[in-house]
PDB file of N, CA and C in Angstrom:
ATOM      1  N   MET A   1     -10.854 -29.295   3.068  1.00 46.00           N
ATOM      2  CA  MET A   1      -9.368 -29.023   2.336  1.00 46.00           C
ATOM      3  C   MET A   1      -8.770 -27.501   2.032  1.00 46.00           C
ATOM      4  N   PRO A   2      -7.192 -27.086   3.185  1.00 48.00           N
ATOM      5  CA  PRO A   2      -6.854 -25.725   2.932  1.00 48.00           C
ATOM      6  C   PRO A   2      -6.497 -25.357   1.044  1.00 48.00           C
ATOM      7  N   GLY A   3      -6.286 -24.345   1.199  1.00 46.00           N
ATOM      8  CA  GLY A   3      -6.093 -23.570   0.411  1.00 46.00           C
ATOM      9  C   GLY A   3      -5.136 -23.903  -0.045  1.00 46.00           C
ATOM     10  N   PRO A   4      -4.791 -23.504  -1.725  1.00 47.00           N
ATOM     11  CA  PRO A   4      -2.582 -23.823  -2.019  1.00 47.00           C
ATOM     12  C   PRO A   4      -2.097 -22.650  -0.974  1.00 47.00           C
ATOM     13  N   LYS A   5      -0.956 -23.115  -0.334  1.00 46.00           N
ATOM     14  CA  LYS A   5      -0.057 -22.118  -0.346  1.00 46.00           C
ATOM     15  C   LYS A   5       0.786 -20.897  -0.761  1.00 46.00           C
ATOM     16  N   ARG A   6       0.687 -20.052  -0.552  1.00 44.00           N
ATOM     17  CA  ARG A   6       0.552 -18.481  -0.813  1.00 44.00           C
ATOM     18  C   ARG A   6       1.526 -18.236  -0.025  1.00 44.00           C
ATOM     19  N   LYS A   7       2.992 -17.691  -1.060  1.00 43.00           N
ATOM     20  CA  LYS A   7       4.377 -17.274  -1.108  1.00 43.00           C
ATOM     21  C   LYS A   7       4.159 -15.920   0.262  1.00 43.00           C
ATOM     22  N   ALA A   8       4.648 -15.281   0.811  1.00 42.00           N
ATOM     23  CA  ALA A   8       4.579 -14.306   1.875  1.00 42.00           C
ATOM     24  C   ALA A   8       5.160 -13.103   1.410  1.00 42.00           C
ATOM     25  N   SER A   9       4.703 -12.607   0.178  1.00 42.00           N
ATOM     26  CA  SER A   9       5.325 -11.360  -0.091  1.00 42.00           C
ATOM     27  C   SER A   9       4.638 -10.604  -1.602  1.00 42.00           C
ATOM     28  N   ALA A  10       4.970  -9.950  -1.600  1.00 44.00           N
ATOM     29  CA  ALA A  10       3.172  -9.039  -2.914  1.00 44.00           C
ATOM     30  C   ALA A  10       4.515  -7.642  -3.493  1.00 44.00           C
ATOM     31  N   SER A  11       4.253  -7.649  -4.204  1.00 46.00           N
ATOM     32  CA  SER A  11       4.389  -5.761  -5.064  1.00 46.00           C
ATOM     33  C   SER A  11       3.083  -5.599  -5.517  1.00 46.00           C
ATOM     34  N   THR A  12       3.629  -4.386  -5.959  1.00 47.00           N
ATOM     35  CA  THR A  12       2.682  -3.909  -6.377  1.00 47.00           C
ATOM     36  C   THR A  12       2.735  -2.597  -7.520  1.00 47.00           C
ATOM     37  N   SER A  13       1.357  -2.090  -7.833  1.00 45.00           N
ATOM     38  CA  SER A  13       2.548  -0.824  -8.637  1.00 45.00           C
ATOM     39  C   SER A  13       0.852   0.406  -8.976  1.00 45.00           C
ATOM     40  N   GLU A  14       0.929   1.351  -8.835  1.00 46.00           N
ATOM     41  CA  GLU A  14      -0.093   2.111  -8.265  1.00 46.00           C
ATOM     42  C   GLU A  14       0.187   3.146  -9.174  1.00 46.00           C
ATOM     43  N   ARG A  15      -1.051   3.846  -9.612  1.00 46.00           N
ATOM     44  CA  ARG A  15      -0.717   4.962 -10.282  1.00 46.00           C
ATOM     45  C   ARG A  15      -2.388   6.067  -8.964  1.00 46.00           C
ATOM     46  N   ALA A  16      -1.462   7.040  -8.183  1.00 44.00           N
ATOM     47  CA  ALA A  16      -3.154   7.620  -7.535  1.00 44.00           C
ATOM     48  C   ALA A  16      -1.990   8.801  -7.913  1.00 44.00           C
ATOM     49  N   SER A  17      -3.525  10.053  -8.398  1.00 42.00           N
ATOM     50  CA  SER A  17      -4.015  11.437  -8.444  1.00 42.00           C
ATOM     51  C   SER A  17      -4.132  11.530  -7.214  1.00 42.00           C
ATOM     52  N   GLY A  18      -3.695  12.735  -6.626  1.00 42.00           N
ATOM     53  CA  GLY A  18      -4.413  13.585  -5.351  1.00 42.00           C
ATOM     54  C   GLY A  18      -4.318  13.206  -4.317  1.00 42.00           C
ATOM     55  N   SER A  19      -3.879  14.068  -3.882  1.00 43.00           N
ATOM     56  CA  SER A  19      -3.463  13.690  -2.307  1.00 43.00           C
ATOM     57  C   SER A  19      -4.164  14.895  -0.820  1.00 43.00           C
ATOM     58  N   ARG A  20      -4.243  14.145   0.094  1.00 46.00           N
ATOM     59  CA  ARG A  20      -4.395  15.329   0.376  1.00 46.00           C
ATOM     60  C   ARG A  20      -2.779  15.788   1.320  1.00 46.00           C
ATOM     61  N   LEU A  21      -2.590  16.977   1.487  1.00 43.00           N
ATOM     62  CA  LEU A  21      -1.610  17.214   2.223  1.00 43.00           C
ATOM     63  C   LEU A  21      -1.958  18.099   3.440  1.00 43.00           C
ATOM     64  N   TRP A  22      -0.883  17.400   4.670  1.00 46.00           N
ATOM     65  CA  TRP A  22      -0.580  17.739   5.457  1.00 46.00           C
ATOM     66  C   TRP A  22       0.498  18.868   6.445  1.00 46.00           C
ATOM     67  N   ARG A  23      -0.258  18.997   7.848  1.00 49.00           N
ATOM     68  CA  ARG A  23       1.244  20.474   7.802  1.00 49.00           C
ATOM     69  C   ARG A  23       2.253  20.089   8.282  1.00 49.00           C
ATOM     70  N   GLY A  24       3.390  20.283   7.325  1.00 51.00           N
ATOM     71  CA  GLY A  24       4.740  19.623   7.387  1.00 51.00           C
ATOM     72  C   GLY A  24       5.517  19.579   5.998  1.00 51.00           C
ATOM     73  N   SER A  25       4.139  18.802   5.506  1.00 51.00           N
ATOM     74  CA  SER A  25       4.327  18.031   4.105  1.00 51.00           C
ATOM     75  C   SER A  25       5.045  18.536   2.512  1.00 51.00           C
ATOM     76  N   SER A  26       6.461  18.181   2.011  1.00 52.00           N
ATOM     77  CA  SER A  26       6.902  19.056   1.114  1.00 52.00           C
ATOM     78  C   SER A  26       6.256  18.732  -0.178  1.00 52.00           C
ATOM     79  N   ASP A  27       5.367  17.729  -0.755  1.00 58.00           N
ATOM     80  CA  ASP A  27       5.100  16.867  -1.211  1.00 58.00           C
ATOM     81  C   ASP A  27       3.798  18.123  -1.571  1.00 58.00           C
ATOM     82  N   ASP A  28       3.452  17.940  -3.196  1.00 63.00           N
ATOM     83  CA  ASP A  28       2.918  17.949  -3.668  1.00 63.00           C
ATOM     84  C   ASP A  28       1.437  17.273  -3.944  1.00 63.00           C
ATOM     85  N   PRO A  29       0.295  17.314  -4.054  1.00 65.00           N
ATOM     86  CA  PRO A  29      -0.688  16.562  -4.846  1.00 65.00           C
ATOM     87  C   PRO A  29      -0.247  16.139  -6.343  1.00 65.00           C
ATOM     88  N   ARG A  30      -0.174  15.196  -6.932  1.00 68.00           N
ATOM     89  CA  ARG A  30       0.719  14.559  -8.341  1.00 68.00           C
ATOM     90  C   ARG A  30       0.312  13.191  -8.447  1.00 68.00           C
ATOM     91  N   VAL A  31       0.730  13.140  -9.454  1.00 71.00           N
ATOM     92  CA  VAL A  31       0.155  11.602 -10.248  1.00 71.00           C
ATOM     93  C   VAL A  31       1.725  11.245  -9.862  1.00 71.00           C
ATOM     94  N   ARG A  32       1.471  10.117  -8.897  1.00 70.00           N
ATOM     95  CA  ARG A  32       2.686   8.880  -8.647  1.00 70.00           C
ATOM     96  C   ARG A  32       2.587   8.189  -9.069  1.00 70.00           C
ATOM     97  N   TRP A  33       3.412   7.313  -9.713  1.00 74.00           N
ATOM     98  CA  TRP A  33       3.689   5.991 -10.423  1.00 74.00           C
ATOM     99  C   TRP A  33       4.859   5.399  -9.481  1.00 74.00           C
ATOM    100  N   ALA A  34       4.072   4.351  -8.480  1.00 71.00           N
ATOM    101  CA  ALA A  34       4.958   3.485  -7.893  1.00 71.00           C
ATOM    102  C   ALA A  34       5.000   2.325  -8.517  1.00 71.00           C
ATOM    103  N   THR A  35       6.340   1.439  -8.150  1.00 75.00           N
ATOM    104  CA  THR A  35       6.635   0.086  -7.699  1.00 75.00           C
ATOM    105  C   THR A  35       6.588  -0.130  -6.389  1.00 75.00           C
ATOM    106  N   GLN A  36       6.455  -1.070  -6.043  1.00 73.00           N
ATOM    107  CA  GLN A  36       6.755  -1.643  -4.321  1.00 73.00           C
ATOM    108  C   GLN A  36       6.397  -2.785  -3.823  1.00 73.00           C
ATOM    109  N   SER A  37       7.609  -3.258  -3.595  1.00 77.00           N
ATOM    110  CA  SER A  37       7.394  -4.603  -3.097  1.00 77.00           C
ATOM    111  C   SER A  37       7.570  -3.855  -1.144  1.00 77.00           C
ATOM    112  N   LEU A  38       6.249  -5.111  -1.142  1.00 76.00           N
ATOM    113  CA  LEU A  38       5.521  -4.854   0.099  1.00 76.00           C
ATOM    114  C   LEU A  38       6.031  -6.068   1.344  1.00 76.00           C
ATOM    115  N   PRO A  39       6.625  -6.273   2.327  1.00 77.00           N
ATOM    116  CA  PRO A  39       6.788  -6.640   3.317  1.00 77.00           C
ATOM    117  C   PRO A  39       5.678  -7.910   3.472  1.00 77.00           C
ATOM    118  N   GLY A  40       5.988  -9.277   3.767  1.00 79.00           N
ATOM    119  CA  GLY A  40       5.849  -9.718   3.775  1.00 79.00           C
ATOM    120  C   GLY A  40       4.346 -10.459   4.711  1.00 79.00           C
ATOM    121  N   GLU A  41       4.381  -9.484   5.617  1.00 82.00           N
ATOM    122  CA  GLU A  41       3.618  -8.678   6.970  1.00 82.00           C
ATOM    123  C   GLU A  41       2.220  -8.502   6.467  1.00 82.00           C
ATOM    124  N   ALA A  42       2.456  -7.737   5.506  1.00 79.00           N
ATOM    125  CA  ALA A  42       1.326  -6.770   4.843  1.00 79.00           C
ATOM    126  C   ALA A  42       0.780  -8.255   4.001  1.00 79.00           C
ATOM    127  N   ALA A  43       1.581  -8.550   2.794  1.00 78.00           N
ATOM    128  CA  ALA A  43       0.870  -9.829   1.926  1.00 78.00           C
ATOM    129  C   ALA A  43      -0.215 -10.286   2.710  1.00 78.00           C
ATOM    130  N   ARG A  44       0.858 -11.033   3.630  1.00 81.00           N
ATOM    131  CA  ARG A  44      -0.346 -11.866   4.458  1.00 81.00           C
ATOM    132  C   ARG A  44      -1.655 -11.613   5.278  1.00 81.00           C
ATOM    133  N   GLU A  45      -1.823  -9.989   5.270  1.00 82.00           N
ATOM    134  CA  GLU A  45      -2.594 -10.022   5.909  1.00 82.00           C
ATOM    135  C   GLU A  45      -3.411  -9.745   5.297  1.00 82.00           C
ATOM    136  N   LEU A  46      -2.948  -8.983   3.822  1.00 78.00           N
ATOM    137  CA  LEU A  46      -3.969  -8.495   2.357  1.00 78.00           C
ATOM    138  C   LEU A  46      -4.936  -9.870   2.233  1.00 78.00           C
ATOM    139  N   PHE A  47      -3.654 -11.416   2.318  1.00 79.00           N
ATOM    140  CA  PHE A  47      -4.470 -12.793   1.826  1.00 79.00           C
ATOM    141  C   PHE A  47      -5.617 -12.304   2.752  1.00 79.00           C
ATOM    142  N   ALA A  48      -5.305 -12.668   4.524  1.00 82.00           N
ATOM    143  CA  ALA A  48      -6.049 -13.103   5.630  1.00 82.00           C
ATOM    144  C   ALA A  48      -7.642 -12.512   4.743  1.00 82.00           C
ATOM    145  N   VAL A  49      -7.341 -10.731   4.902  1.00 82.00           N
ATOM    146  CA  VAL A  49      -8.387  -9.878   4.548  1.00 82.00           C
ATOM    147  C   VAL A  49      -9.574  -9.478   3.406  1.00 82.00           C
ATOM    148  N   ARG A  50      -8.815 -10.468   2.654  1.00 79.00           N
ATOM    149  CA  ARG A  50      -9.555 -10.935   1.066  1.00 79.00           C
ATOM    150  C   ARG A  50     -10.481 -12.169   1.096  1.00 79.00           C
ATOM    151  N   ASP A  51      -9.832 -13.266   2.013  1.00 82.00           N
ATOM    152  CA  ASP A  51     -10.435 -13.946   1.648  1.00 82.00           C
ATOM    153  C   ASP A  51     -11.620 -14.415   2.581  1.00 82.00           C
ATOM    154  N   VAL A  52     -11.438 -13.737   3.381  1.00 84.00           N
ATOM    155  CA  VAL A  52     -13.211 -13.356   4.213  1.00 84.00           C
ATOM    156  C   VAL A  52     -13.835 -12.114   3.950  1.00 84.00           C
ATOM    157  N   GLY A  53     -13.287 -12.259   2.566  1.00 81.00           N
ATOM    158  CA  GLY A  53     -14.498 -11.067   1.814  1.00 81.00           C
ATOM    159  C   GLY A  53     -14.271  -9.155   2.565  1.00 81.00           C
ATOM    160  N   ALA A  54     -12.958  -8.799   3.468  1.00 75.00           N
ATOM    161  CA  ALA A  54     -12.985  -7.492   3.850  1.00 75.00           C
ATOM    162  C   ALA A  54     -12.307  -6.621   2.796  1.00 75.00           C
ATOM    163  N   GLY A  55     -13.439  -5.922   1.772  1.00 72.00           N
ATOM    164  CA  GLY A  55     -12.458  -5.557   0.923  1.00 72.00           C
ATOM    165  C   GLY A  55     -12.441  -3.489   1.500  1.00 72.00           C
ATOM    166  N   GLU A  56     -12.860  -3.264   2.486  1.00 76.00           N
ATOM    167  CA  GLU A  56     -12.633  -1.597   3.127  1.00 76.00           C
ATOM    168  C   GLU A  56     -11.375  -1.912   3.469  1.00 76.00           C
ATOM    169  N   GLN A  57     -10.373  -3.229   4.865  1.00 77.00           N
ATOM    170  CA  GLN A  57      -9.943  -3.114   5.786  1.00 77.00           C
ATOM    171  C   GLN A  57      -8.627  -3.389   4.187  1.00 77.00           C
ATOM    172  N   GLN A  58      -8.596  -3.953   3.050  1.00 76.00           N
ATOM    173  CA  GLN A  58      -7.316  -3.708   2.392  1.00 76.00           C
ATOM    174  C   GLN A  58      -7.110  -2.802   1.787  1.00 76.00           C
ATOM    175  N   LEU A  59      -8.262  -1.823   1.717  1.00 73.00           N
ATOM    176  CA  LEU A  59      -7.242  -0.906   1.327  1.00 73.00           C
ATOM    177  C   LEU A  59      -6.172  -0.090   2.546  1.00 73.00           C
ATOM    178  N   VAL A  60      -7.113  -0.011   3.490  1.00 79.00           N
ATOM    179  CA  VAL A  60      -6.514   0.136   4.799  1.00 79.00           C
ATOM    180  C   VAL A  60      -5.297  -0.448   5.096  1.00 79.00           C
ATOM    181  N   ILE A  61      -5.124  -1.578   4.601  1.00 79.00           N
ATOM    182  CA  ILE A  61      -3.535  -2.797   4.966  1.00 79.00           C
ATOM    183  C   ILE A  61      -2.438  -2.158   3.889  1.00 79.00           C
ATOM    184  N   LEU A  62      -3.101  -2.218   2.402  1.00 77.00           N
ATOM    185  CA  LEU A  62      -2.257  -1.586   1.533  1.00 77.00           C
ATOM    186  C   LEU A  62      -2.085  -0.555   1.581  1.00 77.00           C
ATOM    187  N   ALA A  63      -2.601   0.858   2.315  1.00 78.00           N
ATOM    188  CA  ALA A  63      -2.651   2.138   2.728  1.00 78.00           C
ATOM    189  C   ALA A  63      -1.300   2.149   3.506  1.00 78.00           C
ATOM    190  N   ARG A  64      -1.343   1.523   4.339  1.00 81.00           N
ATOM    191  CA  ARG A  64      -0.865   1.304   5.464  1.00 81.00           C
ATOM    192  C   ARG A  64       0.869   0.764   4.457  1.00 81.00           C
ATOM    193  N   ALA A  65       0.575  -0.514   4.496  1.00 81.00           N
ATOM    194  CA  ALA A  65       1.729  -1.004   3.848  1.00 81.00           C
ATOM    195  C   ALA A  65       3.190  -0.059   2.780  1.00 81.00           C
ATOM    196  N   LEU A  66       2.290   0.446   1.890  1.00 79.00           N
ATOM    197  CA  LEU A  66       2.431   1.342   1.233  1.00 79.00           C
ATOM    198  C   LEU A  66       2.823   2.760   1.343  1.00 79.00           C
ATOM    199  N   GLY A  67       2.587   3.111   2.664  1.00 80.00           N
ATOM    200  CA  GLY A  67       2.312   4.850   2.556  1.00 80.00           C
ATOM    201  C   GLY A  67       4.155   4.145   3.411  1.00 80.00           C
ATOM    202  N   HIS A  68       4.696   3.231   4.464  1.00 80.00           N
ATOM    203  CA  HIS A  68       5.676   2.383   5.328  1.00 80.00           C
ATOM    204  C   HIS A  68       7.156   2.590   3.955  1.00 80.00           C
ATOM    205  N   ALA A  69       6.306   2.486   3.219  1.00 79.00           N
ATOM    206  CA  ALA A  69       7.984   1.597   2.045  1.00 79.00           C
ATOM    207  C   ALA A  69       8.560   2.142   1.307  1.00 79.00           C
ATOM    208  N   TYR A  70       7.011   3.411   0.715  1.00 76.00           N
ATOM    209  CA  TYR A  70       7.285   3.624  -0.291  1.00 76.00           C
ATOM    210  C   TYR A  70       7.763   5.884   0.502  1.00 76.00           C
ATOM    211  N   PHE A  71       6.987   6.412   1.219  1.00 75.00           N
ATOM    212  CA  PHE A  71       6.929   6.906   1.131  1.00 75.00           C
ATOM    213  C   PHE A  71       7.699   7.857   1.878  1.00 75.00           C
ATOM    214  N   ARG A  72       8.045   6.593   3.316  1.00 76.00           N
ATOM    215  CA  ARG A  72       7.931   6.690   4.827  1.00 76.00           C
ATOM    216  C   ARG A  72       9.513   5.675   4.041  1.00 76.00           C
ATOM    217  N   ASP A  73      10.110   5.347   3.261  1.00 75.00           N
ATOM    218  CA  ASP A  73      11.061   4.440   2.615  1.00 75.00           C
ATOM    219  C   ASP A  73      11.440   3.484   3.881  1.00 75.00           C
ATOM    220  N   GLY A  74      10.426   2.688   4.543  1.00 72.00           N
ATOM    221  CA  GLY A  74      10.386   1.307   5.105  1.00 72.00           C
ATOM    222  C   GLY A  74      10.955   2.009   6.469  1.00 72.00           C
ATOM    223  N   GLY A  75      11.070   3.759   7.128  1.00 75.00           N
ATOM    224  CA  GLY A  75      10.861   3.611   7.789  1.00 75.00           C
ATOM    225  C   GLY A  75      12.358   4.614   8.517  1.00 75.00           C
ATOM    226  N   ARG A  76      12.839   5.025   7.565  1.00 80.00           N
ATOM    227  CA  ARG A  76      14.156   6.258   7.661  1.00 80.00           C
ATOM    228  C   ARG A  76      13.741   7.085   7.201  1.00 80.00           C
ATOM    229  N   ARG A  77      12.573   8.098   6.734  1.00 79.00           N
ATOM    230  CA  ARG A  77      11.786   9.429   6.660  1.00 79.00           C
ATOM    231  C   ARG A  77      10.688   9.511   7.256  1.00 79.00           C
ATOM    232  N   GLY A  78      10.036  10.372   7.480  1.00 73.00           N
ATOM    233  CA  GLY A  78       8.548  10.630   6.795  1.00 73.00           C
ATOM    234  C   GLY A  78       8.649  10.019   8.274  1.00 73.00           C
ATOM    235  N   HIS A  79       8.469  10.545   9.598  1.00 74.00           N
ATOM    236  CA  HIS A  79       8.030   9.079  10.425  1.00 74.00           C
ATOM    237  C   HIS A  79       6.627   9.746  11.134  1.00 74.00           C
ATOM    238  N   ARG A  80       6.365  11.491  10.971  1.00 76.00           N
ATOM    239  CA  ARG A  80       5.350  11.974  11.248  1.00 76.00           C
ATOM    240  C   ARG A  80       4.198  12.707   9.866  1.00 76.00           C
ATOM    241  N   LEU A  81       4.748  11.479   8.798  1.00 73.00           N
ATOM    242  CA  LEU A  81       3.910  12.023   8.027  1.00 73.00           C
ATOM    243  C   LEU A  81       2.845  11.254   7.597  1.00 73.00           C
ATOM    244  N   HIS A  82       1.360  11.868   6.847  1.00 71.00           N
ATOM    245  CA  HIS A  82      -0.030  11.580   6.806  1.00 71.00           C
ATOM    246  C   HIS A  82      -0.124  10.961   5.736  1.00 71.00           C
ATOM    247  N   ILE A  83      -0.799   9.624   5.575  1.00 68.00           N
ATOM    248  CA  ILE A  83      -0.216   9.675   4.242  1.00 68.00           C
ATOM    249  C   ILE A  83      -2.503   8.798   4.173  1.00 68.00           C
ATOM    250  N   ALA A  84      -2.434  10.261   2.724  1.00 66.00           N
ATOM    251  CA  ALA A  84      -3.976   9.331   2.256  1.00 66.00           C
ATOM    252  C   ALA A  84      -4.227   8.973   0.526  1.00 66.00           C
ATOM    253  N   PHE A  85      -4.552   8.409   0.379  1.00 64.00           N
ATOM    254  CA  PHE A  85      -4.737   7.521  -0.896  1.00 64.00           C
ATOM    255  C   PHE A  85      -6.182   8.341  -1.621  1.00 64.00           C
ATOM    256  N   THR A  86      -5.835   8.687  -2.457  1.00 67.00           N
ATOM    257  CA  THR A  86      -7.476   8.838  -2.923  1.00 67.00           C
ATOM    258  C   THR A  86      -7.544   9.229  -4.733  1.00 67.00           C
ATOM    259  N   ASP A  87      -8.023   9.351  -5.346  1.00 71.00           N
ATOM    260  CA  ASP A  87      -8.786   9.228  -6.952  1.00 71.00           C
ATOM    261  C   ASP A  87      -8.007   8.078  -7.314  1.00 71.00           C
ATOM    262  N   ILE A  88      -7.409   6.987  -6.938  1.00 71.00           N
ATOM    263  CA  ILE A  88      -6.646   5.867  -7.839  1.00 71.00           C
ATOM    264  C   ILE A  88      -6.976   5.359  -8.548  1.00 71.00           C
ATOM    265  N   GLU A  89      -6.520   5.984  -9.810  1.00 75.00           N
ATOM    266  CA  GLU A  89      -6.660   5.417 -10.839  1.00 75.00           C
ATOM    267  C   GLU A  89      -5.649   4.285 -10.933  1.00 75.00           C
ATOM    268  N   PHE A  90      -5.149   2.878 -11.178  1.00 72.00           N
ATOM    269  CA  PHE A  90      -5.080   1.325 -11.025  1.00 72.00           C
ATOM    270  C   PHE A  90      -3.851   1.374 -10.671  1.00 72.00           C
ATOM    271  N   ALA A  91      -4.212  -0.503 -10.121  1.00 69.00           N
ATOM    272  CA  ALA A  91      -3.291  -1.005  -9.280  1.00 69.00           C
ATOM    273  C   ALA A  91      -3.260  -2.660  -9.790  1.00 69.00           C
ATOM    274  N   GLY A  92      -2.140  -2.497  -9.753  1.00 69.00           N
ATOM    275  CA  GLY A  92      -2.072  -4.218 -10.106  1.00 69.00           C
ATOM    276  C   GLY A  92      -0.589  -5.200  -8.969  1.00 69.00           C
ATOM    277  N   PHE A  93      -1.196  -5.653  -8.694  1.00 66.00           N
ATOM    278  CA  PHE A  93      -0.946  -6.742  -8.079  1.00 66.00           C
ATOM    279  C   PHE A  93      -0.329  -8.105  -8.661  1.00 66.00           C
ATOM    280  N   SER A  94       1.384  -8.234  -8.140  1.00 66.00           N
ATOM    281  CA  SER A  94       2.301  -9.610  -8.508  1.00 66.00           C
ATOM    282  C   SER A  94       2.181 -10.574  -7.193  1.00 66.00           C
ATOM    283  N   THR A  95       2.599 -11.930  -6.983  1.00 62.00           N
ATOM    284  CA  THR A  95       3.203 -12.646  -5.194  1.00 62.00           C
ATOM    285  C   THR A  95       4.001 -13.590  -6.236  1.00 62.00           C
ATOM    286  N   GLY A  96       4.986 -13.552  -5.917  1.00 59.00           N
ATOM    287  CA  GLY A  96       6.366 -14.351  -6.319  1.00 59.00           C
ATOM    288  C   GLY A  96       7.602 -13.491  -6.191  1.00 59.00           C
TER     289      GLY A  96
END
């Protein structure tokens, strides 16, 4: 029997401290609070890998989605920016 239908959207709140600065970066490593809606594609990927127990892959998908939405402003800036999430202190997720 198939599982419950999930709405393909998600939002996340996270507090991350520490980051690795890459050449050309204007941002300093600091604690960031971000509340961000993720695109439906990212939410679908997160649910799919969660359902098969792929924990590390979830982090990769989340970092890519948050990087695109938050640091790259949905593709409007920071095209060559490399994002590394380190020292995550808190992450909360909601759907719907």
